[in-house]
PDB file of C-alpha atoms in Angstrom:
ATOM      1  CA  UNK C   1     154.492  -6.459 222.661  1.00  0.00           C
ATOM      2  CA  UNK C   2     153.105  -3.205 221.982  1.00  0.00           C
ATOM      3  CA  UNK C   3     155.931  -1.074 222.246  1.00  0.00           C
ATOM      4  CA  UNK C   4     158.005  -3.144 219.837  1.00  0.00           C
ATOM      5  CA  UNK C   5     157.209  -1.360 216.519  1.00  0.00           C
ATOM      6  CA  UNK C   6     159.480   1.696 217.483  1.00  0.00           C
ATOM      7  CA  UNK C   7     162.233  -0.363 219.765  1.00  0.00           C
ATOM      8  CA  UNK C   8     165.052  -2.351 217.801  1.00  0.00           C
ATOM      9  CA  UNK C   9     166.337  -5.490 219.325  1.00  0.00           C
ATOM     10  CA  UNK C  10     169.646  -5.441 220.731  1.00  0.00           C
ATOM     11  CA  UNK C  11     171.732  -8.286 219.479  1.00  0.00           C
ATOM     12  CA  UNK C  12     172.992 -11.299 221.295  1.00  0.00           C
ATOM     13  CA  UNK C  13     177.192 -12.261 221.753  1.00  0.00           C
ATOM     14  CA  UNK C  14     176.168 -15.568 222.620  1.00  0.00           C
ATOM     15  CA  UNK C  15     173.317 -18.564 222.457  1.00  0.00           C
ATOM     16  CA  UNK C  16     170.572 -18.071 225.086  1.00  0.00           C
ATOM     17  CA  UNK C  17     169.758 -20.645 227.528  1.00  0.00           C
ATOM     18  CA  UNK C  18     168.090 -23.606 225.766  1.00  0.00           C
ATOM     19  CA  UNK C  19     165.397 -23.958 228.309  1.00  0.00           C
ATOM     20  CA  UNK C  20     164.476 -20.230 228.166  1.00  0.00           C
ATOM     21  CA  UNK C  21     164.106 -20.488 224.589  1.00  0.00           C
ATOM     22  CA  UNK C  22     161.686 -23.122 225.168  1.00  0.00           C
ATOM     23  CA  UNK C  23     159.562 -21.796 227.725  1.00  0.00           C
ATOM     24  CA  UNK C  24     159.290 -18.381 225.635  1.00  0.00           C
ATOM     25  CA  UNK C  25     158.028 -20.481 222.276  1.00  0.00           C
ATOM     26  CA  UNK C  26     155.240 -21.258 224.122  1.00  0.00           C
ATOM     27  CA  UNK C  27     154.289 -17.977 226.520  1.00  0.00           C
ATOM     28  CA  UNK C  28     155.166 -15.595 224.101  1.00  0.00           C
ATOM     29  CA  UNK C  29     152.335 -16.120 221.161  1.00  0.00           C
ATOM     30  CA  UNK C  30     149.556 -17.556 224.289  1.00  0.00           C
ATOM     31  CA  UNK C  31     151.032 -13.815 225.715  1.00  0.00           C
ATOM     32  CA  UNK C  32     149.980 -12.064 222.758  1.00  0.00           C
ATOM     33  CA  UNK C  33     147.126 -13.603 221.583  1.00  0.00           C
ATOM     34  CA  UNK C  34     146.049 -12.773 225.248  1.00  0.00           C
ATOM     35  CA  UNK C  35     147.042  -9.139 225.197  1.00  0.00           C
ATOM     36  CA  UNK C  36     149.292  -9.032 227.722  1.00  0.00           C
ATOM     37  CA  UNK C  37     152.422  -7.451 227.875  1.00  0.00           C
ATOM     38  CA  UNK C  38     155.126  -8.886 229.500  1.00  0.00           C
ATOM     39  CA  UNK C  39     158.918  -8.690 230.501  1.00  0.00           C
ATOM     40  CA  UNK C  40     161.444 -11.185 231.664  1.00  0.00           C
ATOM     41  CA  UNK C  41     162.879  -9.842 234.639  1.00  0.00           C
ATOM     42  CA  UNK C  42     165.159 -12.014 238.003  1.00  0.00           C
ATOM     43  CA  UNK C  43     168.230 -13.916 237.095  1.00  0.00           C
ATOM     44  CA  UNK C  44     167.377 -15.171 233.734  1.00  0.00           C
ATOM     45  CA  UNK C  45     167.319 -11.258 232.942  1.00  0.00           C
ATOM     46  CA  UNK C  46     170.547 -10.538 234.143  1.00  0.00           C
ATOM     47  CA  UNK C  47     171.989 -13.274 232.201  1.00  0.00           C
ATOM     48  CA  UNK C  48     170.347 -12.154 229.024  1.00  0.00           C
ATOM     49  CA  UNK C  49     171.667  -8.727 229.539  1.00  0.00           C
ATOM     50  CA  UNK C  50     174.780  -9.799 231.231  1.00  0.00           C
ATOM     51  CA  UNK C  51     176.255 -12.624 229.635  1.00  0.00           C
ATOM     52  CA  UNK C  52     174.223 -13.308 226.454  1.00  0.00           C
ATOM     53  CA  UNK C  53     174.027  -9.348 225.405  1.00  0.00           C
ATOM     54  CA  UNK C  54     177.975  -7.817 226.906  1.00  0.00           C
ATOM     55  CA  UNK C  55     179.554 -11.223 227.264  1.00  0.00           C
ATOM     56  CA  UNK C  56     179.778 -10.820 231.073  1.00  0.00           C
ATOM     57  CA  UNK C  57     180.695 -13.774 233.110  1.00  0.00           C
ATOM     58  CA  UNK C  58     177.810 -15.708 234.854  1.00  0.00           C
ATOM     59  CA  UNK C  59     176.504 -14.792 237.737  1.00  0.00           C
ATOM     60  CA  UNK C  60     174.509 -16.927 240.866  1.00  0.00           C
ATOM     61  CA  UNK C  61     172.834 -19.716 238.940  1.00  0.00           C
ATOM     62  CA  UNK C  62     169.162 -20.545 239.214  1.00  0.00           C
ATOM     63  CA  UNK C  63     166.442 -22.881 237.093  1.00  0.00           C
ATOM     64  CA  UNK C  64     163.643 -20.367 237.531  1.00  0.00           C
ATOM     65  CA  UNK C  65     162.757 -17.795 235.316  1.00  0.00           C
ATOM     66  CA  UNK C  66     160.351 -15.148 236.287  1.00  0.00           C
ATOM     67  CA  UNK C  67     158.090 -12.909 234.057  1.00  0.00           C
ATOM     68  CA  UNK C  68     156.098  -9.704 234.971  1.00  0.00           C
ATOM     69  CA  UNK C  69     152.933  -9.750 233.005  1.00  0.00           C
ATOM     70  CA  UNK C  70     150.760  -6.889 232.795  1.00  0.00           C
ATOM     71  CA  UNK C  71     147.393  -7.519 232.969  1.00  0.00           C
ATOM     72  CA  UNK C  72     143.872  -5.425 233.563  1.00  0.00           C
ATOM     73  CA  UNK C  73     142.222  -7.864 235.780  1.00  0.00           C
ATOM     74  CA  UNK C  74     142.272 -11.090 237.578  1.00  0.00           C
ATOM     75  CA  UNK C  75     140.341 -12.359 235.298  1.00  0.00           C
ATOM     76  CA  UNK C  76     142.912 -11.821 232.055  1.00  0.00           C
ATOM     77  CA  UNK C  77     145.782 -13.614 234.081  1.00  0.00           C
ATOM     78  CA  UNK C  78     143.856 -16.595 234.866  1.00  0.00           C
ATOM     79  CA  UNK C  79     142.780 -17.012 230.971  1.00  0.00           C
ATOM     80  CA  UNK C  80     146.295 -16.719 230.740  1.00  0.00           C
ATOM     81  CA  UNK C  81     147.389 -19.523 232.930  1.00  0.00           C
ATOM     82  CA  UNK C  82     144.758 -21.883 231.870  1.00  0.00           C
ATOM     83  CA  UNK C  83     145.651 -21.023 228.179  1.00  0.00           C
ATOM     84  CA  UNK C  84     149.702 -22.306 229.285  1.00  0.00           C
ATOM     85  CA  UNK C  85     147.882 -25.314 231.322  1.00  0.00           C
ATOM     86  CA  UNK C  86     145.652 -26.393 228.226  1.00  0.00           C
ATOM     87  CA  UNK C  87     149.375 -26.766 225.930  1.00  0.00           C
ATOM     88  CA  UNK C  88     149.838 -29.777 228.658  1.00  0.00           C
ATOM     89  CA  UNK C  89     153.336 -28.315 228.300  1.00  0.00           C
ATOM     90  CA  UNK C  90     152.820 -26.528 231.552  1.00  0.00           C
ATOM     91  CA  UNK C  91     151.507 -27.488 234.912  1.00  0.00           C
ATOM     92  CA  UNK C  92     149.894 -25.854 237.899  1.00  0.00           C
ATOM     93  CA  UNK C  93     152.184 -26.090 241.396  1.00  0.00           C
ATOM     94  CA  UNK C  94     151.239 -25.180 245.027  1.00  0.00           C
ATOM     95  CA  UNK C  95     152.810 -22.033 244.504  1.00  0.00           C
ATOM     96  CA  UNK C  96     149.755 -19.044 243.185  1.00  0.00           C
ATOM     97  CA  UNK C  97     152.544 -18.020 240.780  1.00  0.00           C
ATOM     98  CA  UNK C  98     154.409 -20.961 239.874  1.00  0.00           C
ATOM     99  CA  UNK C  99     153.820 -22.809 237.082  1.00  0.00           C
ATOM    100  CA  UNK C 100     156.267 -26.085 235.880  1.00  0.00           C
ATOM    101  CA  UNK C 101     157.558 -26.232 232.281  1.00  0.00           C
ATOM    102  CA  UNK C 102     158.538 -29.834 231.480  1.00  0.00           C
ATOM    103  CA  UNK C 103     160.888 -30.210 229.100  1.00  0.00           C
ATOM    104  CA  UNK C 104     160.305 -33.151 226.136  1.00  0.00           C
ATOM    105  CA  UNK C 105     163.868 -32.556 224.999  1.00  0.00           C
ATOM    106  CA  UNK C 106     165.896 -33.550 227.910  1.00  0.00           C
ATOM    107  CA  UNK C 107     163.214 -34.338 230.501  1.00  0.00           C
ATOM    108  CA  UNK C 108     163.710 -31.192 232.932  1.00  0.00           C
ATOM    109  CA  UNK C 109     161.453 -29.169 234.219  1.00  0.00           C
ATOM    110  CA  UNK C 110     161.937 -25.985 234.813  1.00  0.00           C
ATOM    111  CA  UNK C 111     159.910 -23.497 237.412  1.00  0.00           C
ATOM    112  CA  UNK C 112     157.879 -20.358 235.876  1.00  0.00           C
ATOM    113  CA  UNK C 113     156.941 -17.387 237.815  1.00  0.00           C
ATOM    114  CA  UNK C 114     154.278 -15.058 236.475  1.00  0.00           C
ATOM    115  CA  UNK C 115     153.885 -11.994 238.219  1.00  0.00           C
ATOM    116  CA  UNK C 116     150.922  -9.945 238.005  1.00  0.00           C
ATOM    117  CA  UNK C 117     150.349  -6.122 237.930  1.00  0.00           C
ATOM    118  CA  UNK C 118     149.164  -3.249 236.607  1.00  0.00           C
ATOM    119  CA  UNK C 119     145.433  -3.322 237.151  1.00  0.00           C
ATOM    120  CA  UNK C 120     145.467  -5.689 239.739  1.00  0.00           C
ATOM    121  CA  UNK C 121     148.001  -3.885 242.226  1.00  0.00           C
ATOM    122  CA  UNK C 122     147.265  -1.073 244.713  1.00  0.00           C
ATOM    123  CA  UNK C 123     148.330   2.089 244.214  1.00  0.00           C
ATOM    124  CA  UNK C 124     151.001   1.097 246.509  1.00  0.00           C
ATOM    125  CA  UNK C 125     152.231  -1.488 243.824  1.00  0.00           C
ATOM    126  CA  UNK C 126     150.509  -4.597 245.959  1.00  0.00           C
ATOM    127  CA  UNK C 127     148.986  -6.925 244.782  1.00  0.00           C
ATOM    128  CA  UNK C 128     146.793  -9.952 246.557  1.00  0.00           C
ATOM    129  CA  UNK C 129     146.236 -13.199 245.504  1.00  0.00           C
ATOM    130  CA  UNK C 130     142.550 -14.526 244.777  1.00  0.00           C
ATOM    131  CA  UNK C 131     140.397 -15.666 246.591  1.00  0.00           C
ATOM    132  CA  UNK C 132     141.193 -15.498 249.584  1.00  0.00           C
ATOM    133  CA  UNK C 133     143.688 -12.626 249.461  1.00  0.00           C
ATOM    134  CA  UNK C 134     145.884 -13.451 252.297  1.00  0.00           C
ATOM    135  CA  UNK C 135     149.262 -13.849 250.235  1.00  0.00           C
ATOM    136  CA  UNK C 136     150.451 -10.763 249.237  1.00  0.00           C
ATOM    137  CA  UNK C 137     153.407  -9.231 246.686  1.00  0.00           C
ATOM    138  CA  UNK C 138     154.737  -6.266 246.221  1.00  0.00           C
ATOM    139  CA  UNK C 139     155.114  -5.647 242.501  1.00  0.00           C
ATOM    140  CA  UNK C 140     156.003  -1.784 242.537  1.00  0.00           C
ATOM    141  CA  UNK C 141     158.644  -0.941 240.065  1.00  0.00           C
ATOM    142  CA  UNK C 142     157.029  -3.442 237.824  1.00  0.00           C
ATOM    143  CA  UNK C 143     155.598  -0.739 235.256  1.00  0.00           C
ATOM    144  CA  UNK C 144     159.263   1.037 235.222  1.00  0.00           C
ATOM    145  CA  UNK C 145     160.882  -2.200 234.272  1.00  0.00           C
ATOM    146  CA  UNK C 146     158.182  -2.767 232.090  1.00  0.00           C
ATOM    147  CA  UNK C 147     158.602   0.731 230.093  1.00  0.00           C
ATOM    148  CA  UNK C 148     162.177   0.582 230.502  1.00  0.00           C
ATOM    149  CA  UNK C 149     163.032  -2.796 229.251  1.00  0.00           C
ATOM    150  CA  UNK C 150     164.953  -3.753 226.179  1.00  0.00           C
ATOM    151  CA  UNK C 151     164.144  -6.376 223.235  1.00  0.00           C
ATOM    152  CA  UNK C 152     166.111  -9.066 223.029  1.00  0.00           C
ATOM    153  CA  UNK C 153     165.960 -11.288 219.603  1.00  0.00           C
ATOM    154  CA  UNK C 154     165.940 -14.567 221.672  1.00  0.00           C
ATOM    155  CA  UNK C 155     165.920 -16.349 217.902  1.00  0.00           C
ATOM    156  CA  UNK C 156     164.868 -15.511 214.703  1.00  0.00           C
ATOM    157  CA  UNK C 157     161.424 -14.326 214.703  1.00  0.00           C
ATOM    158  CA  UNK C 158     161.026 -14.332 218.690  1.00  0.00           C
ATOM    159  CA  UNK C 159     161.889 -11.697 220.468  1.00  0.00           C
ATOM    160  CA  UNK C 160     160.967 -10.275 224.230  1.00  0.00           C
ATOM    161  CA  UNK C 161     161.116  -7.578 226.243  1.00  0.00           C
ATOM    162  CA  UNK C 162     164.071  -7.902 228.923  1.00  0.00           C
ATOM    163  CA  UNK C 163     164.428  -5.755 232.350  1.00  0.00           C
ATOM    164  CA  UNK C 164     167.366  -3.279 232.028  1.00  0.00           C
ATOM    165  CA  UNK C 165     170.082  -3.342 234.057  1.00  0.00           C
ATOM    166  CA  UNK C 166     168.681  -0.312 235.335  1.00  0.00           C
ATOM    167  CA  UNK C 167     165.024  -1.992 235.843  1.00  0.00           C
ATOM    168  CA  UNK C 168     166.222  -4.924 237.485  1.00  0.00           C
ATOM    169  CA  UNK C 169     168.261  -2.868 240.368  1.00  0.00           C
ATOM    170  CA  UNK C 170     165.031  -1.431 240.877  1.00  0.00           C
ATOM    171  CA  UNK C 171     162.674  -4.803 241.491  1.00  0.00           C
ATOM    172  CA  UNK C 172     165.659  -5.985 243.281  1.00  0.00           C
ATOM    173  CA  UNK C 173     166.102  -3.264 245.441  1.00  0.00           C
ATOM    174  CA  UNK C 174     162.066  -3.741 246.328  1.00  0.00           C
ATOM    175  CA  UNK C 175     162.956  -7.300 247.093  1.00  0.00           C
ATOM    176  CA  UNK C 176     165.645  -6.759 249.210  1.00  0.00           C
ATOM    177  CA  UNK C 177     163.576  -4.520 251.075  1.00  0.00           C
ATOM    178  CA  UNK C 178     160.867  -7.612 251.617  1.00  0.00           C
ATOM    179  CA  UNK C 179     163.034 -10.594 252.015  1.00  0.00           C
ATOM    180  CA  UNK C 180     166.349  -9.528 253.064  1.00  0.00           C
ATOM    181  CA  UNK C 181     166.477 -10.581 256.469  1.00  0.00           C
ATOM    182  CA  UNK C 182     165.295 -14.038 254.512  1.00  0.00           C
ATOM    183  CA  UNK C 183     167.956 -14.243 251.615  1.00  0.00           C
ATOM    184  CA  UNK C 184     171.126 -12.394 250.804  1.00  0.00           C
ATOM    185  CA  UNK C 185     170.625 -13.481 246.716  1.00  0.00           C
ATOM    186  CA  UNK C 186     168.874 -10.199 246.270  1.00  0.00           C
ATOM    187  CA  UNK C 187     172.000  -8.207 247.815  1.00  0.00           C
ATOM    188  CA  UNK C 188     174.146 -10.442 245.776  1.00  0.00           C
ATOM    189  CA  UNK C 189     172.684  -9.608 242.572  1.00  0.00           C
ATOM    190  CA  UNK C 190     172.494  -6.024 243.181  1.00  0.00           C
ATOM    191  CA  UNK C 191     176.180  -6.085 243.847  1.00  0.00           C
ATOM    192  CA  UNK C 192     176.586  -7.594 240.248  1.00  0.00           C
ATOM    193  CA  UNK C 193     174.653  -4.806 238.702  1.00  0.00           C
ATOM    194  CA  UNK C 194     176.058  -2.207 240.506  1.00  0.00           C
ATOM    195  CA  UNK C 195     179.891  -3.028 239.698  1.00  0.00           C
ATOM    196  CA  UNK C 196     178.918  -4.573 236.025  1.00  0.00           C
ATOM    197  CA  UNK C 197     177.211  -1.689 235.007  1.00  0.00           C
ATOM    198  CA  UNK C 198     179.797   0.184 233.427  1.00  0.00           C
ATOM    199  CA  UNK C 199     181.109  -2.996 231.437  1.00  0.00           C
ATOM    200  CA  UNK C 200     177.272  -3.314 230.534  1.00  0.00           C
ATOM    201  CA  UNK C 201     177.426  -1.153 227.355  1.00  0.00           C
ATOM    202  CA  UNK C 202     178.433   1.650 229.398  1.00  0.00           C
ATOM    203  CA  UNK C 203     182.471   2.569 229.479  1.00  0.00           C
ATOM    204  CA  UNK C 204     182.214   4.876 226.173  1.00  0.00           C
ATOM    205  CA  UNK C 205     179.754   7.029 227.799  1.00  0.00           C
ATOM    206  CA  UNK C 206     181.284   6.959 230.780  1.00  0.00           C
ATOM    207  CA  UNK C 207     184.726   8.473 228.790  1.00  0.00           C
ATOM    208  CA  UNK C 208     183.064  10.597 226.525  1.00  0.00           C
ATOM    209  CA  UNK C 209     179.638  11.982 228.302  1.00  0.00           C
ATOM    210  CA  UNK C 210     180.349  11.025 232.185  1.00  0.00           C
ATOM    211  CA  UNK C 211     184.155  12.039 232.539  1.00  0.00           C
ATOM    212  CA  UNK C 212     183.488  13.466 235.861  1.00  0.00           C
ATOM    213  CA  UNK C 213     182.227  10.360 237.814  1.00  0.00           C
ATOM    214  CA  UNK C 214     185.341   8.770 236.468  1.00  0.00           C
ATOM    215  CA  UNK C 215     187.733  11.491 237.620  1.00  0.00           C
ATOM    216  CA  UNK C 216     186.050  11.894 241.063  1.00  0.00           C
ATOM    217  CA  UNK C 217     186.894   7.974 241.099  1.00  0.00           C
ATOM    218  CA  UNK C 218     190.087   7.736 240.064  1.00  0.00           C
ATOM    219  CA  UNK C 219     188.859   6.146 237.288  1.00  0.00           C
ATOM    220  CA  UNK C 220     188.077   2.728 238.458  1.00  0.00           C
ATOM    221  CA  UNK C 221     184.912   1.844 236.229  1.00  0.00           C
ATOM    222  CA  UNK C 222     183.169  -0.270 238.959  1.00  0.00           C
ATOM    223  CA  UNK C 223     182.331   2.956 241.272  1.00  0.00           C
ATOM    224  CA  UNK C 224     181.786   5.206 238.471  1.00  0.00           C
ATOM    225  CA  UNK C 225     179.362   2.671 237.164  1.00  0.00           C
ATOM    226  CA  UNK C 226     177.309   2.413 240.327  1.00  0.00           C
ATOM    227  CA  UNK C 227     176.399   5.863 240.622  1.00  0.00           C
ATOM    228  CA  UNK C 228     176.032   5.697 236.322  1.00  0.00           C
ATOM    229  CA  UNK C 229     173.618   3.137 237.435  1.00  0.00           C
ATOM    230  CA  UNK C 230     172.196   5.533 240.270  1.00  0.00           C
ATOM    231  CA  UNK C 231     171.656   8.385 237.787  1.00  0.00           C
ATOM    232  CA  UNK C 232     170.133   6.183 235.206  1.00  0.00           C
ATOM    233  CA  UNK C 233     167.328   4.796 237.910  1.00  0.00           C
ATOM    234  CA  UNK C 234     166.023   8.172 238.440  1.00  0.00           C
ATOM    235  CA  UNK C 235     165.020   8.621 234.548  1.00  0.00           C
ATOM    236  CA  UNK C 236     163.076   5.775 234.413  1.00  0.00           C
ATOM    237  CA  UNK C 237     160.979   6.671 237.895  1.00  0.00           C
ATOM    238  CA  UNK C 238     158.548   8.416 238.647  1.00  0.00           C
ATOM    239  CA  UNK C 239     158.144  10.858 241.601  1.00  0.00           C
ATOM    240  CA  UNK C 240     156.778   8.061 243.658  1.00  0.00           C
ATOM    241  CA  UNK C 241     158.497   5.287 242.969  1.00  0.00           C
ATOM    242  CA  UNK C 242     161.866   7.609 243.292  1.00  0.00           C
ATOM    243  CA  UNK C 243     161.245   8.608 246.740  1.00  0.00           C
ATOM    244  CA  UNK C 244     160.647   5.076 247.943  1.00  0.00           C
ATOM    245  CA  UNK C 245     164.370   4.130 246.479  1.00  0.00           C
ATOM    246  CA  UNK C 246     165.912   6.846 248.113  1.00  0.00           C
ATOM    247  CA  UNK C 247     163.963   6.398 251.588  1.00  0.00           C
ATOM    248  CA  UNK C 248     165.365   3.066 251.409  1.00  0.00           C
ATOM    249  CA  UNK C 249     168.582   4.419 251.136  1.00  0.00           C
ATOM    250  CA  UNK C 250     168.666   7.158 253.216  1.00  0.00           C
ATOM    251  CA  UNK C 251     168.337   5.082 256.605  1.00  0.00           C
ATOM    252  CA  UNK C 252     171.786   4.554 257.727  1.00  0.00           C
ATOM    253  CA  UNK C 253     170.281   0.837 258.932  1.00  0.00           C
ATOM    254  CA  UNK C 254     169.590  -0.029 255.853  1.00  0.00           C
ATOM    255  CA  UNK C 255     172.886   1.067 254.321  1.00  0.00           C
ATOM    256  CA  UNK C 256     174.731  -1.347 256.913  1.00  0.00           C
ATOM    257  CA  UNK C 257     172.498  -4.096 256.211  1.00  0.00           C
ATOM    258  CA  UNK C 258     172.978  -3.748 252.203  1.00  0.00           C
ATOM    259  CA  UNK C 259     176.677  -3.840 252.583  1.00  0.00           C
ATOM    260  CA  UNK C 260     176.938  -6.457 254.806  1.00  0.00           C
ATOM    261  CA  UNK C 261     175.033  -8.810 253.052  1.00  0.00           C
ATOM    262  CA  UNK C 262     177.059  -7.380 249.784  1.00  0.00           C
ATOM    263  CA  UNK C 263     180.052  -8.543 251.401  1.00  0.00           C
ATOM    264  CA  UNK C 264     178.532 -11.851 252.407  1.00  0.00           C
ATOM    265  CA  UNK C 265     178.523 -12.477 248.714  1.00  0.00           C
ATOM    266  CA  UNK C 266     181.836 -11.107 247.777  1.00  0.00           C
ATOM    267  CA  UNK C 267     185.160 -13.096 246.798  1.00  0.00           C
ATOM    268  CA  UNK C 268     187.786 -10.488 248.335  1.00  0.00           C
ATOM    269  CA  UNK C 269     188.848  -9.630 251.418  1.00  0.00           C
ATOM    270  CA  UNK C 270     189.102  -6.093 251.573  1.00  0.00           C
ATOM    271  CA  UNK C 271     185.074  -5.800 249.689  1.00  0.00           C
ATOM    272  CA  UNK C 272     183.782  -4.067 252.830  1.00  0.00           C
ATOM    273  CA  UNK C 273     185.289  -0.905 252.144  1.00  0.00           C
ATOM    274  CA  UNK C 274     184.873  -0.951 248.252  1.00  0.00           C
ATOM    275  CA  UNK C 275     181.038  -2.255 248.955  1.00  0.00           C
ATOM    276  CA  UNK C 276     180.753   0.836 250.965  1.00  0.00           C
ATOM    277  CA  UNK C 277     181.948   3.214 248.114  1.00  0.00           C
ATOM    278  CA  UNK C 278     179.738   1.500 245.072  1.00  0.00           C
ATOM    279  CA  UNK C 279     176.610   1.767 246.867  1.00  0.00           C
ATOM    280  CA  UNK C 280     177.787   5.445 248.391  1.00  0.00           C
ATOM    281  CA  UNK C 281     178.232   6.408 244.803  1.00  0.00           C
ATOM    282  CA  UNK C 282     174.728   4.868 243.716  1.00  0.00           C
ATOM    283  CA  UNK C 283     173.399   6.849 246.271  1.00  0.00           C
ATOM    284  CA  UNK C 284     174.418  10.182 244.925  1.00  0.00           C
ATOM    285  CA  UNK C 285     173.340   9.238 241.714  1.00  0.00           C
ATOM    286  CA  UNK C 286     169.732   8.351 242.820  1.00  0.00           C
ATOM    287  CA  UNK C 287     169.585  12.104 244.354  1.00  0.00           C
ATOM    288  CA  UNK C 288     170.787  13.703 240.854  1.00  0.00           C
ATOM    289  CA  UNK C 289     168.204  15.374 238.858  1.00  0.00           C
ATOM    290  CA  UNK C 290     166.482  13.771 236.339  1.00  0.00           C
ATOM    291  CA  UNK C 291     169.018  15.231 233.428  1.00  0.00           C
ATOM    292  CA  UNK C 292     170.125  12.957 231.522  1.00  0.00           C
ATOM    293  CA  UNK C 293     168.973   9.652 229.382  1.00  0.00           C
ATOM    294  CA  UNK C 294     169.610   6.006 230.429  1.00  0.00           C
ATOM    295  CA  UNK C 295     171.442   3.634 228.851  1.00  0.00           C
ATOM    296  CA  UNK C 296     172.247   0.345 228.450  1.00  0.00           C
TER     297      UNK C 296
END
């Protein structure tokens, strides 16, 4: 990746997911040899950065594991593909951004989503699927997570660029937003970030650079970790991208919807209330000023 030579890889607590390791010694040299960036990002991301990274427990499980892939044209991601396809490792599915990695070691097969963007999105960060262009995705957010992400040694001599914490609240926010009323495992997973953020790497900078979210919370990491989290999303944003978060956010609507379907996903009964405070305290930390630097 091109930003490599001047990020160093954060180490791992634990073994990565066999079949991730896998699917990555085949994308990632066909990825670079095709000059295209990319960055894990959906569940397999959280894991990495969750469990394999801060030794977090896991979270919702899932086979698939998505990549964003920056790319120029349409033409660069199908070279792409059809370089995957010709391995015979991979297949095509029905799916425009599916592909299936079958596994020779235990027989599995495992579902790959490539998402592209940068030169083929709108402005608006959409993007619409050749030829016919009737299936579209929004992939804004994609070049934050991108810029923001973190390198991950997956094993010696391979390692990839992984969506932040902070960089994964922000594509799943954007998903919410489009499939919500479909799913709640986007609302789910942003509950994880939001109350795992400050155990993320996070609780000495909360003590010794952050002391005031922790006072004004009576020092219950979870909620001073949210907004952490909320202060954190506006340095990797830009102007645009920022004021789409927080429009999302500031409709009261949307703020009931997001906590109920929180709660949907909680274990405890009294989560309505607490649900109510994380993402309050997010909030306020999306509207701070861009003054300090993110962290992970």
């Amino acid at each position: 990746m091109s930003n490599e030579s001047h990020q160093h890889s954060v180490p791992l607590n634990s073994p990565v997911d066999p079949s991730v390791v896998r699917v990555l010694r085949v994308l990632d040299p066909i990825a670079r040899s095709s000059k295209c960036e990319y960055f894990l990002a959906g569940a397999t991301a959280r894991d990495l950065i969750l469990v394999n990274v801060h030794g977090l427990r896991p979270g919702r499980a899932t086979r698939d594991i998505d990549f964003g892939i920056a790319v120029e044209s349409w033409a660069q991601f199908e070279l792409l593909k059809e370089r995957l396809l010709a391995t015979n490792e991979f297949s095509a599915s029905r799916a425009h951004q599916r592909l299936i990695y079958a596994d020779s070691n235990d027989g599995l097969s495992t579902p790959v989503d490539l998402i592209p963007f940068r030169g083929v999105a709108s402005a608006d960060g959409i993007i619409a699927w050749p030829p016919s262009r009737d299936i579209v995705m929004n992939v804004a957010g994609f070049e934050e997570a991108l810029a923001s992400s973190v390198v991950i040694e997956i094993e010696t001599g391979l390692t990839a660029h992984v969506a932040s914490v902070a960089g994964l609240t922000l594509l799943k926010l954007a998903a919410w937003v489009d499939r919500g009323l479909e799913s709640n495992k986007d609302a789910a997973d942003l509950y994880r970030l939001l109350t795992s953020y400050a155990d993320a790497g996070n609780t000495d900078r909360l003590y010794e650079h952050e002391l005031d979210l922790l006072e004004a919370v009576d020092f219950d990491m979870r909620l001073a970790g949210a907004e952490l989290l909320g202060r954190d999303l506006v340095t990797i944003c830009d102007t645009q991208i920022l004021n789409q978060v927080r429009s999302v956010l500031a409709l009261e609507r949307n703020r009931e919807r997001l906590v109920i379907d929180m709660v949907r996903t909680s274990t405890y009964a009294e989560a309505t209330p607490f649900v109510e405070r994380a993402l309050s305290g997010f909030g306020r930390g999306l509207l701070r000023d861009n003054i300090s630097s993110a962290g992970e």
